[in-house]
Coordinates of N, CA, C and O in Angstrom, one line a residue:
E1 N -9.8 5.3 -7.3 CA -8.8 4.2 -7.4 C -9.1 3.2 -6.4 O -9.6 3.4 -5.3
E2 N -8.7 2.0 -6.7 CA -8.9 0.8 -5.8 C -7.6 0.0 -5.9 O -7.1 -0.3 -7.0
V3 N -7.2 -0.5 -4.7 CA -6.0 -1.4 -4.7 C -6.6 -2.6 -3.9 O -6.8 -2.6 -2.7
P4 N -6.8 -3.8 -4.6 CA -7.3 -5.0 -4.0 C -6.2 -5.5 -3.0 O -5.0 -5.4 -3.3
L5 N -6.7 -5.9 -1.8 CA -5.8 -6.3 -0.7 C -6.2 -7.6 -0.1 O -7.3 -8.0 -0.1
E6 N -5.2 -8.3 0.4 CA -5.4 -9.5 1.2 C -4.7 -9.3 2.5 O -3.6 -8.8 2.6
W7 N -5.4 -9.6 3.6 CA -4.9 -9.3 5.0 C -4.7 -10.5 5.8 O -5.6 -11.4 5.7
L8 N -3.7 -10.6 6.6 CA -3.5 -11.6 7.6 C -3.3 -10.9 9.0 O -2.3 -10.1 9.0
Y9 N -4.1 -11.2 9.9 CA -3.9 -10.6 11.2 C -3.4 -11.6 12.3 O -3.9 -12.7 12.3
P10 N -2.5 -11.2 13.2 CA -2.2 -12.0 14.3 C -3.3 -11.9 15.3 O -4.2 -11.1 15.2
E11 N -3.2 -12.7 16.4 CA -4.2 -12.6 17.5 C -4.0 -11.2 18.1 O -2.9 -10.7 18.2
K12 N -5.2 -10.6 18.4 CA -5.2 -9.2 18.9 C -4.2 -9.0 20.0 O -3.4 -8.0 20.0
E13 N -4.1 -9.8 21.0 CA -3.2 -9.6 22.1 C -1.8 -9.8 21.8 O -0.9 -9.4 22.5
K14 N -1.5 -10.4 20.6 CA -0.1 -10.6 20.2 C 0.4 -9.6 19.2 O 1.6 -9.7 18.8
W15 N -0.4 -8.7 18.8 CA -0.1 -7.7 17.7 C 1.1 -6.8 18.2 O 1.0 -6.2 19.3
S16 N 2.1 -6.8 17.4 CA 3.3 -6.0 17.7 C 3.3 -4.6 17.3 O 4.2 -3.8 17.6
G17 N 2.3 -4.2 16.5 CA 2.2 -2.8 16.0 C 2.8 -2.7 14.6 O 2.9 -1.7 14.0
R18 N 3.4 -3.8 14.1 CA 4.1 -3.8 12.8 C 3.1 -4.3 11.7 O 2.4 -5.3 11.9
V19 N 3.2 -3.7 10.6 CA 2.5 -4.1 9.4 C 3.6 -4.4 8.3 O 4.4 -3.5 8.1
V20 N 3.5 -5.6 7.7 CA 4.4 -5.9 6.6 C 3.6 -6.0 5.4 O 2.7 -6.7 5.2
V21 N 4.0 -5.1 4.4 CA 3.4 -5.1 3.1 C 4.2 -6.2 2.3 O 5.4 -6.0 2.0
W22 N 3.5 -7.2 1.9 CA 4.2 -8.4 1.2 C 3.9 -8.4 -0.3 O 2.7 -8.5 -0.7
L23 N 4.9 -8.2 -1.1 CA 4.7 -8.1 -2.5 C 5.4 -9.2 -3.2 O 6.6 -9.1 -3.5
A24 N 4.7 -10.3 -3.4 CA 5.2 -11.5 -4.1 C 4.1 -12.0 -5.0 O 3.2 -12.6 -4.4
R25 N 4.2 -11.8 -6.2 CA 3.1 -12.1 -7.1 C 2.6 -13.6 -7.1 O 1.4 -13.9 -7.0
D26 N 3.6 -14.5 -7.1 CA 3.2 -15.9 -7.1 C 3.4 -16.6 -5.8 O 3.6 -17.8 -5.7
A27 N 3.3 -15.9 -4.7 CA 3.4 -16.5 -3.4 C 2.2 -16.1 -2.5 O 2.1 -15.0 -2.0
P28 N 1.2 -16.9 -2.5 CA 0.0 -16.6 -1.8 C 0.2 -16.5 -0.3 O 1.2 -17.0 0.3
L29 N -0.6 -15.8 0.4 CA -0.5 -15.6 1.9 C -1.0 -16.8 2.6 O -0.5 -17.1 3.7
V30 N -2.0 -17.5 2.1 CA -2.6 -18.7 2.8 C -2.6 -19.9 1.9 O -2.6 -19.8 0.7
D31 N -2.5 -21.0 2.5 CA -2.5 -22.3 1.8 C -3.9 -22.8 1.5 O -4.9 -22.1 1.8
A32 N -4.1 -24.0 1.0 CA -5.4 -24.5 0.6 C -6.3 -24.6 1.8 O -7.5 -24.6 1.7
D33 N -5.7 -24.8 3.0 CA -6.5 -24.9 4.3 C -6.9 -23.6 4.9 O -7.5 -23.5 6.0
G34 N -6.4 -22.5 4.3 CA -6.7 -21.1 4.8 C -5.7 -20.7 5.9 O -6.0 -19.7 6.6
R35 N -4.6 -21.4 6.1 CA -3.6 -21.0 7.1 C -2.5 -20.3 6.4 O -2.2 -20.5 5.2
P36 N -1.8 -19.4 7.2 CA -0.7 -18.7 6.6 C 0.4 -19.7 6.0 O 0.7 -20.7 6.6
T37 N 0.9 -19.4 4.8 CA 1.9 -20.2 4.2 C 3.2 -20.1 5.1 O 3.4 -19.2 5.9
K38 N 4.1 -21.1 4.8 CA 5.3 -21.1 5.6 C 6.2 -19.9 5.4 O 7.0 -19.6 6.3
T39 N 6.1 -19.2 4.3 CA 6.9 -18.0 4.1 C 6.4 -16.8 5.0 O 7.2 -16.0 5.5
V40 N 5.1 -16.7 5.2 CA 4.6 -15.5 6.0 C 4.2 -15.9 7.5 O 4.0 -15.1 8.3
R41 N 4.1 -17.2 7.7 CA 3.7 -17.7 9.1 C 4.6 -17.1 10.2 O 4.1 -16.7 11.2
P42 N 5.9 -17.1 10.0 CA 6.8 -16.5 11.1 C 6.4 -15.0 11.3 O 6.5 -14.6 12.5
L43 N 6.1 -14.3 10.3 CA 5.7 -12.9 10.5 C 4.4 -12.8 11.4 O 4.4 -12.0 12.3
V44 N 3.4 -13.6 11.0 CA 2.1 -13.5 11.8 C 2.3 -14.0 13.2 O 1.8 -13.5 14.1
T45 N 3.1 -15.1 13.3 CA 3.4 -15.7 14.6 C 4.1 -14.7 15.5 O 3.9 -14.6 16.7
A46 N 5.0 -13.9 14.9 CA 5.7 -12.9 15.7 C 4.9 -11.6 16.0 O 5.4 -10.7 16.6
G47 N 3.6 -11.6 15.5 CA 2.7 -10.5 15.9 C 2.6 -9.4 14.8 O 1.9 -8.4 15.0
S48 N 3.1 -9.7 13.6 CA 2.9 -8.7 12.5 C 1.6 -9.0 11.7 O 1.2 -10.1 11.5
T49 N 1.0 -7.9 11.3 CA -0.1 -8.0 10.3 C 0.5 -8.0 9.0 O 1.5 -7.2 8.7
V50 N 0.1 -8.8 8.1 CA 0.7 -8.9 6.7 C -0.4 -8.6 5.7 O -1.5 -9.1 5.8
V51 N -0.1 -7.6 4.9 CA -1.0 -7.2 3.8 C -0.4 -7.4 2.5 O 0.8 -7.0 2.3
A52 N -1.1 -7.9 1.5 CA -0.6 -8.2 0.2 C -1.5 -7.5 -0.8 O -2.6 -7.9 -1.1
P53 N -1.0 -6.3 -1.4 CA -1.8 -5.7 -2.4 C -1.6 -6.3 -3.8 O -0.6 -6.9 -4.0
R54 N -2.5 -6.1 -4.7 CA -2.4 -6.6 -6.1 C -2.0 -5.4 -6.9 O -2.8 -4.5 -7.1
L55 N -0.7 -5.3 -7.2 CA -0.2 -4.1 -7.9 C -0.7 -4.0 -9.3 O -1.0 -5.0 -10.0
F56 N -0.7 -2.8 -9.8 CA -1.3 -2.5 -11.1 C -0.5 -3.2 -12.2 O -1.2 -3.8 -13.1
H57 N 0.8 -3.2 -12.2 CA 1.5 -3.9 -13.3 C 1.3 -5.4 -13.4 O 1.6 -6.0 -14.4
W58 N 0.8 -6.0 -12.3 CA 0.5 -7.4 -12.3 C -0.8 -7.6 -13.0 O -1.1 -8.7 -13.6
K59 N -1.7 -6.6 -12.9 CA -3.1 -6.8 -13.5 C -3.1 -6.7 -15.0 O -4.0 -7.3 -15.6
I60 N -2.1 -6.1 -15.6 CA -2.1 -5.8 -17.0 C -1.6 -7.0 -17.8 O -1.7 -7.1 -19.0
G61 N -1.0 -8.0 -17.2 CA -0.5 -9.1 -17.9 C 1.0 -8.9 -18.3 O 1.8 -8.3 -17.6
T62 N 1.3 -9.4 -19.5 CA 2.7 -9.3 -20.0 C 3.0 -8.1 -20.8 O 4.2 -7.9 -21.1
E63 N 2.0 -7.2 -21.2 CA 2.3 -6.0 -21.9 C 1.6 -4.9 -21.4 O 0.4 -5.0 -21.0
Q64 N 2.2 -3.7 -21.4 CA 1.5 -2.5 -21.0 C 0.6 -2.1 -22.2 O 0.9 -2.2 -23.3
P65 N -0.6 -1.5 -21.8 CA -1.4 -0.9 -22.9 C -0.7 0.3 -23.5 O 0.0 1.0 -22.8
V66 N -0.9 0.5 -24.8 CA -0.4 1.7 -25.4 C -1.5 2.5 -26.1 O -2.6 2.0 -26.3
V67 N -1.2 3.7 -26.4 CA -2.1 4.6 -27.1 C -2.3 4.1 -28.5 O -1.3 3.8 -29.2
A68 N -3.5 4.1 -29.0 CA -3.8 3.7 -30.4 C -3.2 4.8 -31.3 O -3.5 5.9 -31.2
S69 N -2.3 4.3 -32.1 CA -1.6 5.3 -33.0 C -1.1 4.5 -34.2 O -0.7 3.3 -34.1
P70 N -1.1 5.1 -35.4 CA -0.6 4.4 -36.5 C 0.9 4.1 -36.4 O 1.4 3.2 -37.0
R71 N 1.6 4.9 -35.6 CA 3.0 4.8 -35.4 C 3.2 4.1 -34.0 O 2.7 4.6 -33.0
Q72 N 3.9 3.0 -34.0 CA 4.2 2.4 -32.7 C 5.5 3.1 -32.2 O 6.6 2.8 -32.6
F73 N 5.3 4.0 -31.2 CA 6.3 4.8 -30.7 C 6.1 5.0 -29.2 O 5.0 5.4 -28.8
A74 N 7.0 4.7 -28.4 CA 6.9 4.8 -26.9 C 6.4 6.2 -26.5 O 5.7 6.4 -25.6
G75 N 6.9 7.2 -27.2 CA 6.6 8.6 -26.8 C 5.1 8.9 -26.9 O 4.6 9.8 -26.2
C76 N 4.4 8.2 -27.8 CA 3.0 8.4 -28.0 C 2.2 8.0 -26.7 O 1.2 8.6 -26.3
T77 N 2.7 7.0 -26.0 CA 2.1 6.5 -24.8 C 2.6 7.2 -23.6 O 1.9 7.8 -22.8
Y78 N 4.0 7.2 -23.4 CA 4.6 7.6 -22.2 C 4.8 9.1 -22.1 O 5.2 9.7 -21.1
G79 N 4.5 9.8 -23.2 CA 4.5 11.3 -23.2 C 3.4 11.9 -22.3 O 3.5 13.0 -21.8
Y80 N 2.3 11.1 -22.2 CA 1.1 11.6 -21.5 C 0.6 10.7 -20.4 O -0.2 11.1 -19.6
N81 N 1.1 9.4 -20.4 CA 0.5 8.4 -19.5 C 1.7 7.9 -18.6 O 2.8 7.7 -19.1
H82 N 1.3 7.5 -17.4 CA 2.3 6.9 -16.5 C 2.5 5.4 -16.9 O 1.5 4.7 -17.1
P83 N 3.7 5.0 -16.9 CA 4.0 3.5 -17.1 C 3.4 2.7 -16.0 O 3.2 3.2 -14.9
A84 N 3.1 1.5 -16.3 CA 2.4 0.6 -15.4 C 3.2 0.4 -14.1 O 2.7 0.4 -13.0
A85 N 4.6 0.4 -14.1 CA 5.4 0.2 -12.9 C 5.2 1.5 -12.0 O 5.2 1.4 -10.8
C86 N 5.1 2.7 -12.6 CA 4.9 3.9 -11.9 C 3.5 3.9 -11.2 O 3.4 4.3 -10.1
R87 N 2.6 3.3 -11.9 CA 1.2 3.2 -11.3 C 1.2 2.2 -10.1 O 0.5 2.4 -9.1
S88 N 2.1 1.2 -10.2 CA 2.2 0.3 -9.1 C 2.9 1.0 -7.9 O 2.6 0.7 -6.8
V89 N 3.9 1.8 -8.2 CA 4.6 2.6 -7.1 C 3.5 3.5 -6.5 O 3.4 3.5 -5.2
H90 N 2.6 4.1 -7.2 CA 1.6 4.9 -6.7 C 0.6 4.1 -5.8 O 0.2 4.5 -4.7
D91 N 0.3 2.9 -6.3 CA -0.6 2.0 -5.4 C 0.1 1.7 -4.1 O -0.6 1.7 -3.1
L92 N 1.4 1.4 -4.1 CA 2.1 1.1 -2.9 C 2.2 2.3 -2.0 O 1.9 2.2 -0.8
L93 N 2.4 3.5 -2.5 CA 2.5 4.7 -1.7 C 1.1 5.0 -1.1 O 1.0 5.5 0.0
S94 N 0.0 4.8 -1.9 CA -1.3 5.0 -1.4 C -1.6 4.1 -0.2 O -2.2 4.5 0.8
L95 N -1.2 2.8 -0.3 CA -1.3 1.9 0.8 C -0.5 2.3 2.0 O -1.0 2.2 3.1
V96 N 0.7 2.7 1.8 CA 1.5 3.2 3.0 C 0.9 4.4 3.6 O 0.8 4.4 4.9
R97 N 0.4 5.3 2.8 CA -0.3 6.5 3.4 C -1.5 6.0 4.2 O -1.8 6.5 5.3
F98 N -2.3 5.1 3.7 CA -3.5 4.5 4.4 C -3.0 3.9 5.7 O -3.6 4.2 6.8
L99 N -2.0 3.1 5.7 CA -1.5 2.5 6.9 C -1.1 3.5 8.0 O -1.2 3.2 9.2
R100 N -0.5 4.5 7.5 CA 0.0 5.6 8.4 C -1.1 6.5 9.0 O -0.8 7.1 10.0
T101 N -2.2 6.5 8.4 CA -3.3 7.4 8.8 C -4.6 6.7 9.3 O -5.4 7.4 9.8
A102 N -4.7 5.4 9.1 CA -6.0 4.8 9.5 C -5.8 3.6 10.4 O -4.6 3.1 10.6
K103 N -6.8 3.2 11.0 CA -6.8 2.0 11.8 C -6.6 0.8 10.9 O -7.2 0.8 9.8
V104 N -6.0 -0.3 11.4 CA -5.8 -1.5 10.6 C -6.7 -2.6 11.2 O -6.4 -3.2 12.2
G105 N -7.9 -2.7 10.6 CA -8.8 -3.7 11.2 C -9.2 -3.2 12.6 O -9.5 -2.1 12.8
S106 N -9.2 -4.1 13.5 CA -9.6 -3.8 14.9 C -8.3 -3.3 15.7 O -8.4 -3.0 16.8
H107 N -7.2 -3.3 15.0 CA -6.0 -2.8 15.7 C -5.8 -1.3 15.5 O -6.3 -0.7 14.6
P108 N -5.1 -0.7 16.5 CA -4.9 0.8 16.3 C -3.9 1.0 15.2 O -3.3 0.1 14.6
R109 N -3.6 2.3 14.9 CA -2.6 2.6 13.8 C -1.3 1.9 14.1 O -0.8 1.9 15.2
P110 N -0.7 1.4 13.1 CA 0.6 0.7 13.3 C 1.7 1.6 13.7 O 1.7 2.8 13.4
T111 N 2.7 1.1 14.5 CA 3.9 1.8 14.9 C 5.0 1.7 13.9 O 6.0 2.4 13.9
E112 N 4.9 0.6 13.1 CA 6.0 0.3 12.1 C 5.4 -0.2 10.8 O 4.5 -1.1 10.9
V113 N 5.9 0.3 9.7 CA 5.4 -0.2 8.4 C 6.7 -0.7 7.7 O 7.6 0.0 7.5
A114 N 6.7 -2.0 7.3 CA 7.8 -2.6 6.5 C 7.2 -3.0 5.2 O 6.1 -3.4 5.1
V115 N 8.1 -3.0 4.2 CA 7.7 -3.4 2.8 C 8.7 -4.4 2.3 O 9.9 -4.2 2.4
A116 N 8.2 -5.5 1.8 CA 9.1 -6.6 1.2 C 8.6 -6.9 -0.2 O 7.4 -7.2 -0.4
G117 N 9.5 -6.8 -1.2 CA 9.1 -7.1 -2.6 C 10.1 -8.1 -3.2 O 11.3 -8.0 -3.0
F118 N 9.5 -9.0 -4.0 CA 10.3 -10.1 -4.5 C 10.0 -10.1 -6.1 O 8.9 -9.9 -6.5
G119 N 11.1 -10.4 -6.8 CA 10.9 -10.5 -8.3 C 10.5 -9.2 -8.9 O 11.2 -8.1 -8.7
A120 N 9.4 -9.2 -9.7 CA 9.0 -8.0 -10.4 C 8.5 -6.9 -9.5 O 8.3 -5.8 -9.9
A121 N 8.3 -7.2 -8.2 CA 7.9 -6.1 -7.2 C 9.1 -5.4 -6.6 O 8.9 -4.3 -6.0
A122 N 10.3 -6.0 -6.7 CA 11.5 -5.3 -6.1 C 11.7 -3.9 -6.6 O 11.9 -3.0 -5.8
P123 N 11.7 -3.7 -7.9 CA 11.9 -2.3 -8.4 C 10.8 -1.3 -7.9 O 11.1 -0.2 -7.6
V124 N 9.6 -1.8 -7.8 CA 8.5 -1.0 -7.3 C 8.8 -0.6 -5.8 O 8.6 0.5 -5.4
V125 N 9.2 -1.6 -5.0 CA 9.6 -1.3 -3.6 C 10.7 -0.3 -3.5 O 10.6 0.7 -2.7
L126 N 11.7 -0.5 -4.3 CA 12.8 0.5 -4.3 C 12.4 1.9 -4.7 O 12.8 2.9 -4.0
A127 N 11.6 2.0 -5.7 CA 11.1 3.3 -6.1 C 10.2 4.0 -5.1 O 10.3 5.2 -4.8
A128 N 9.3 3.2 -4.5 CA 8.4 3.7 -3.5 C 9.1 4.1 -2.3 O 8.8 5.2 -1.7
R129 N 10.1 3.3 -1.9 CA 10.8 3.7 -0.7 C 11.6 4.9 -0.9 O 11.8 5.8 0.0
A130 N 12.2 5.2 -2.1 CA 12.9 6.4 -2.4 C 12.0 7.6 -2.2 O 12.5 8.7 -1.8
V131 N 10.8 7.5 -2.6 CA 9.8 8.6 -2.5 C 9.3 8.7 -1.0 O 9.2 9.8 -0.5
A132 N 9.0 7.6 -0.4 CA 8.3 7.6 0.9 C 9.2 8.0 2.0 O 8.7 8.5 3.1
G133 N 10.5 7.7 1.9 CA 11.4 8.0 3.0 C 11.0 7.3 4.3 O 10.8 6.1 4.3
G134 N 10.9 8.1 5.3 CA 10.6 7.6 6.7 C 9.2 7.0 6.9 O 9.0 6.4 7.9
A135 N 8.3 7.2 5.9 CA 7.0 6.6 6.0 C 7.1 5.1 6.0 O 6.2 4.4 6.5
I136 N 8.1 4.6 5.4 CA 8.4 3.1 5.4 C 9.6 2.9 6.3 O 10.7 3.4 6.0
D137 N 9.4 2.2 7.4 CA 10.5 2.0 8.4 C 11.6 1.1 7.9 O 12.7 1.3 8.2
R138 N 11.2 0.0 7.2 CA 12.2 -0.9 6.7 C 11.7 -1.5 5.4 O 10.5 -1.6 5.2
S139 N 12.7 -1.9 4.5 CA 12.3 -2.5 3.3 C 13.2 -3.6 2.9 O 14.4 -3.6 3.4
A140 N 12.7 -4.5 2.1 CA 13.5 -5.6 1.6 C 13.1 -5.8 0.1 O 12.0 -5.6 -0.3
A141 N 14.1 -6.0 -0.7 CA 13.9 -6.2 -2.1 C 14.8 -7.3 -2.6 O 16.0 -7.3 -2.4
A142 N 14.2 -8.4 -3.2 CA 14.9 -9.5 -3.8 C 14.7 -9.3 -5.3 O 13.7 -9.7 -5.8
T143 N 15.7 -8.8 -6.0 CA 15.6 -8.4 -7.4 C 15.7 -9.5 -8.4 O 15.3 -9.4 -9.5
G144 N 16.3 -10.6 -7.9 CA 16.5 -11.7 -8.9 C 17.4 -11.3 -10.0 O 17.3 -11.9 -11.1
G145 N 18.3 -10.4 -9.8 CA 19.2 -9.9 -10.9 C 18.6 -9.0 -11.9 O 19.2 -8.7 -12.9
F146 N 17.3 -8.5 -11.7 CA 16.7 -7.6 -12.6 C 17.4 -6.3 -12.8 O 18.0 -5.8 -11.9
R147 N 17.5 -5.9 -14.1 CA 18.0 -4.6 -14.5 C 17.1 -4.0 -15.5 O 16.6 -4.7 -16.4
F148 N 16.8 -2.7 -15.4 CA 16.0 -2.1 -16.5 C 16.6 -2.2 -17.8 O 16.0 -2.2 -18.9
A149 N 18.0 -2.2 -17.9 CA 18.7 -2.3 -19.1 C 18.4 -3.6 -19.9 O 18.6 -3.7 -21.1
S150 N 17.9 -4.6 -19.2 CA 17.6 -5.9 -19.8 C 16.3 -5.9 -20.5 O 16.0 -6.8 -21.2
I151 N 15.5 -4.9 -20.3 CA 14.1 -4.8 -21.0 C 14.4 -4.4 -22.4 O 15.0 -3.4 -22.7
D152 N 13.8 -5.2 -23.3 CA 14.0 -4.9 -24.7 C 12.7 -4.5 -25.5 O 12.7 -4.5 -26.7
D153 N 11.7 -4.2 -24.7 CA 10.4 -3.9 -25.3 C 9.7 -2.8 -24.5 O 9.6 -3.0 -23.3
Y154 N 9.3 -1.7 -25.1 CA 8.7 -0.6 -24.3 C 7.3 -1.0 -23.8 O 6.7 -0.3 -23.0
R155 N 6.8 -2.2 -24.2 CA 5.5 -2.6 -23.6 C 5.7 -3.6 -22.4 O 4.7 -4.0 -21.9
H156 N 7.0 -3.8 -22.0 CA 7.2 -4.7 -20.9 C 6.6 -4.0 -19.6 O 6.6 -2.8 -19.5
P157 N 6.0 -4.8 -18.8 CA 5.3 -4.3 -17.6 C 6.1 -3.4 -16.7 O 5.6 -2.6 -16.0
L158 N 7.4 -3.6 -16.7 CA 8.3 -2.8 -15.8 C 9.1 -1.7 -16.5 O 9.9 -1.0 -15.9
F159 N 8.8 -1.5 -17.8 CA 9.4 -0.5 -18.6 C 9.1 0.9 -17.9 O 8.0 1.3 -17.7
M160 N 10.2 1.7 -17.7 CA 10.1 3.1 -17.2 C 11.0 3.9 -18.0 O 12.2 3.7 -18.0
P161 N 10.5 4.9 -18.8 CA 11.4 5.8 -19.6 C 12.4 6.4 -18.7 O 12.1 6.9 -17.6
G162 N 13.7 6.4 -19.1 CA 14.7 7.1 -18.4 C 15.4 6.3 -17.3 O 16.3 6.7 -16.7
A163 N 14.8 5.1 -16.9 CA 15.3 4.3 -15.8 C 16.8 3.9 -16.0 O 17.6 3.9 -15.1
V164 N 17.1 3.5 -17.3 CA 18.5 3.1 -17.5 C 19.4 4.3 -17.5 O 20.5 4.3 -16.9
R165 N 19.0 5.4 -18.1 CA 19.8 6.6 -18.1 C 20.2 7.1 -16.7 O 21.2 7.6 -16.4
Y166 N 19.2 7.0 -15.8 CA 19.4 7.4 -14.4 C 19.9 6.3 -13.5 O 19.3 6.1 -12.4
L167 N 20.9 5.6 -13.9 CA 21.6 4.6 -13.1 C 20.9 3.3 -12.8 O 21.3 2.6 -11.9
D168 N 19.8 3.0 -13.6 CA 19.2 1.7 -13.5 C 18.8 1.3 -12.1 O 18.5 2.2 -11.3
L169 N 18.8 0.1 -11.8 CA 18.4 -0.4 -10.4 C 19.3 0.1 -9.3 O 18.9 0.5 -8.3
P170 N 20.7 0.1 -9.6 CA 21.5 0.6 -8.5 C 21.3 2.0 -8.2 O 21.4 2.4 -7.0
G171 N 20.8 2.8 -9.1 CA 20.4 4.2 -8.8 C 19.2 4.2 -7.8 O 19.2 5.1 -6.9
L172 N 18.2 3.3 -8.0 CA 17.1 3.3 -7.1 C 17.6 2.8 -5.7 O 17.1 3.3 -4.7
V173 N 18.5 1.9 -5.7 CA 19.0 1.4 -4.4 C 19.7 2.5 -3.7 O 19.5 2.7 -2.5
A174 N 20.5 3.3 -4.4 CA 21.2 4.5 -3.8 C 20.2 5.5 -3.2 O 20.5 6.1 -2.1
L175 N 19.1 5.7 -3.8 CA 18.1 6.6 -3.4 C 17.4 6.2 -2.1 O 16.8 7.0 -1.4
N176 N 17.6 4.9 -1.7 CA 17.0 4.4 -0.4 C 17.8 4.8 0.8 O 17.4 4.6 1.9
A177 N 19.1 5.3 0.6 CA 19.9 5.6 1.7 C 19.3 6.9 2.4 O 18.7 7.7 1.8
P178 N 19.4 7.0 3.7 CA 20.1 6.2 4.7 C 19.1 5.2 5.4 O 19.4 4.7 6.5
H179 N 18.0 4.9 4.8 CA 17.0 4.1 5.5 C 17.4 2.6 5.4 O 18.0 2.1 4.5
P180 N 17.0 1.8 6.4 CA 17.3 0.3 6.4 C 16.7 -0.4 5.2 O 15.6 -0.2 4.8
L181 N 17.6 -1.1 4.5 CA 17.2 -1.9 3.3 C 17.9 -3.2 3.3 O 19.2 -3.3 3.5
W182 N 17.2 -4.3 3.1 CA 17.7 -5.6 2.9 C 17.6 -5.9 1.4 O 16.5 -5.8 0.9
L183 N 18.7 -6.2 0.8 CA 18.8 -6.3 -0.7 C 19.4 -7.7 -1.1 O 20.4 -8.1 -0.5
A184 N 18.7 -8.4 -1.9 CA 19.2 -9.7 -2.4 C 19.1 -9.7 -4.0 O 18.2 -9.1 -4.5

């Protein structure tokens, strides 16, 4: 497995020990001149390392791949295969595990791991945080009003079987308790 990453490091003597995993599909970390964008610049200036993985559900485009079958039925695919959003959660959990167990560039192991997800990454952050517990020190999710109940096609990149039945996005938010969560 491979999770493509983009890294921004603060100056070594200013490193705070914090790594922020930044999940915003359409918000690059650097501008055309190669400098941190205005959204992540305050984090780097404050001494945080910022890492932006490219999540699986972003790579597939607008539709999940399905099993070739003469019947178009969600059970043919999701009975045996993980949905794209779940694979993105796995990517994020793999990255968090790496951050907790390995050196980050020339810096020692981080003392704090924070995760921030915006738009289509927000449900991934909430699900990963529910599983990771204390491995993620803080999280932020800006959902943009997303609800699994609004998905009307089982090929949608964020479709997860059972998500609506098990309390939709508010259910994922509740599973994040008692850990710090900023929610918008």
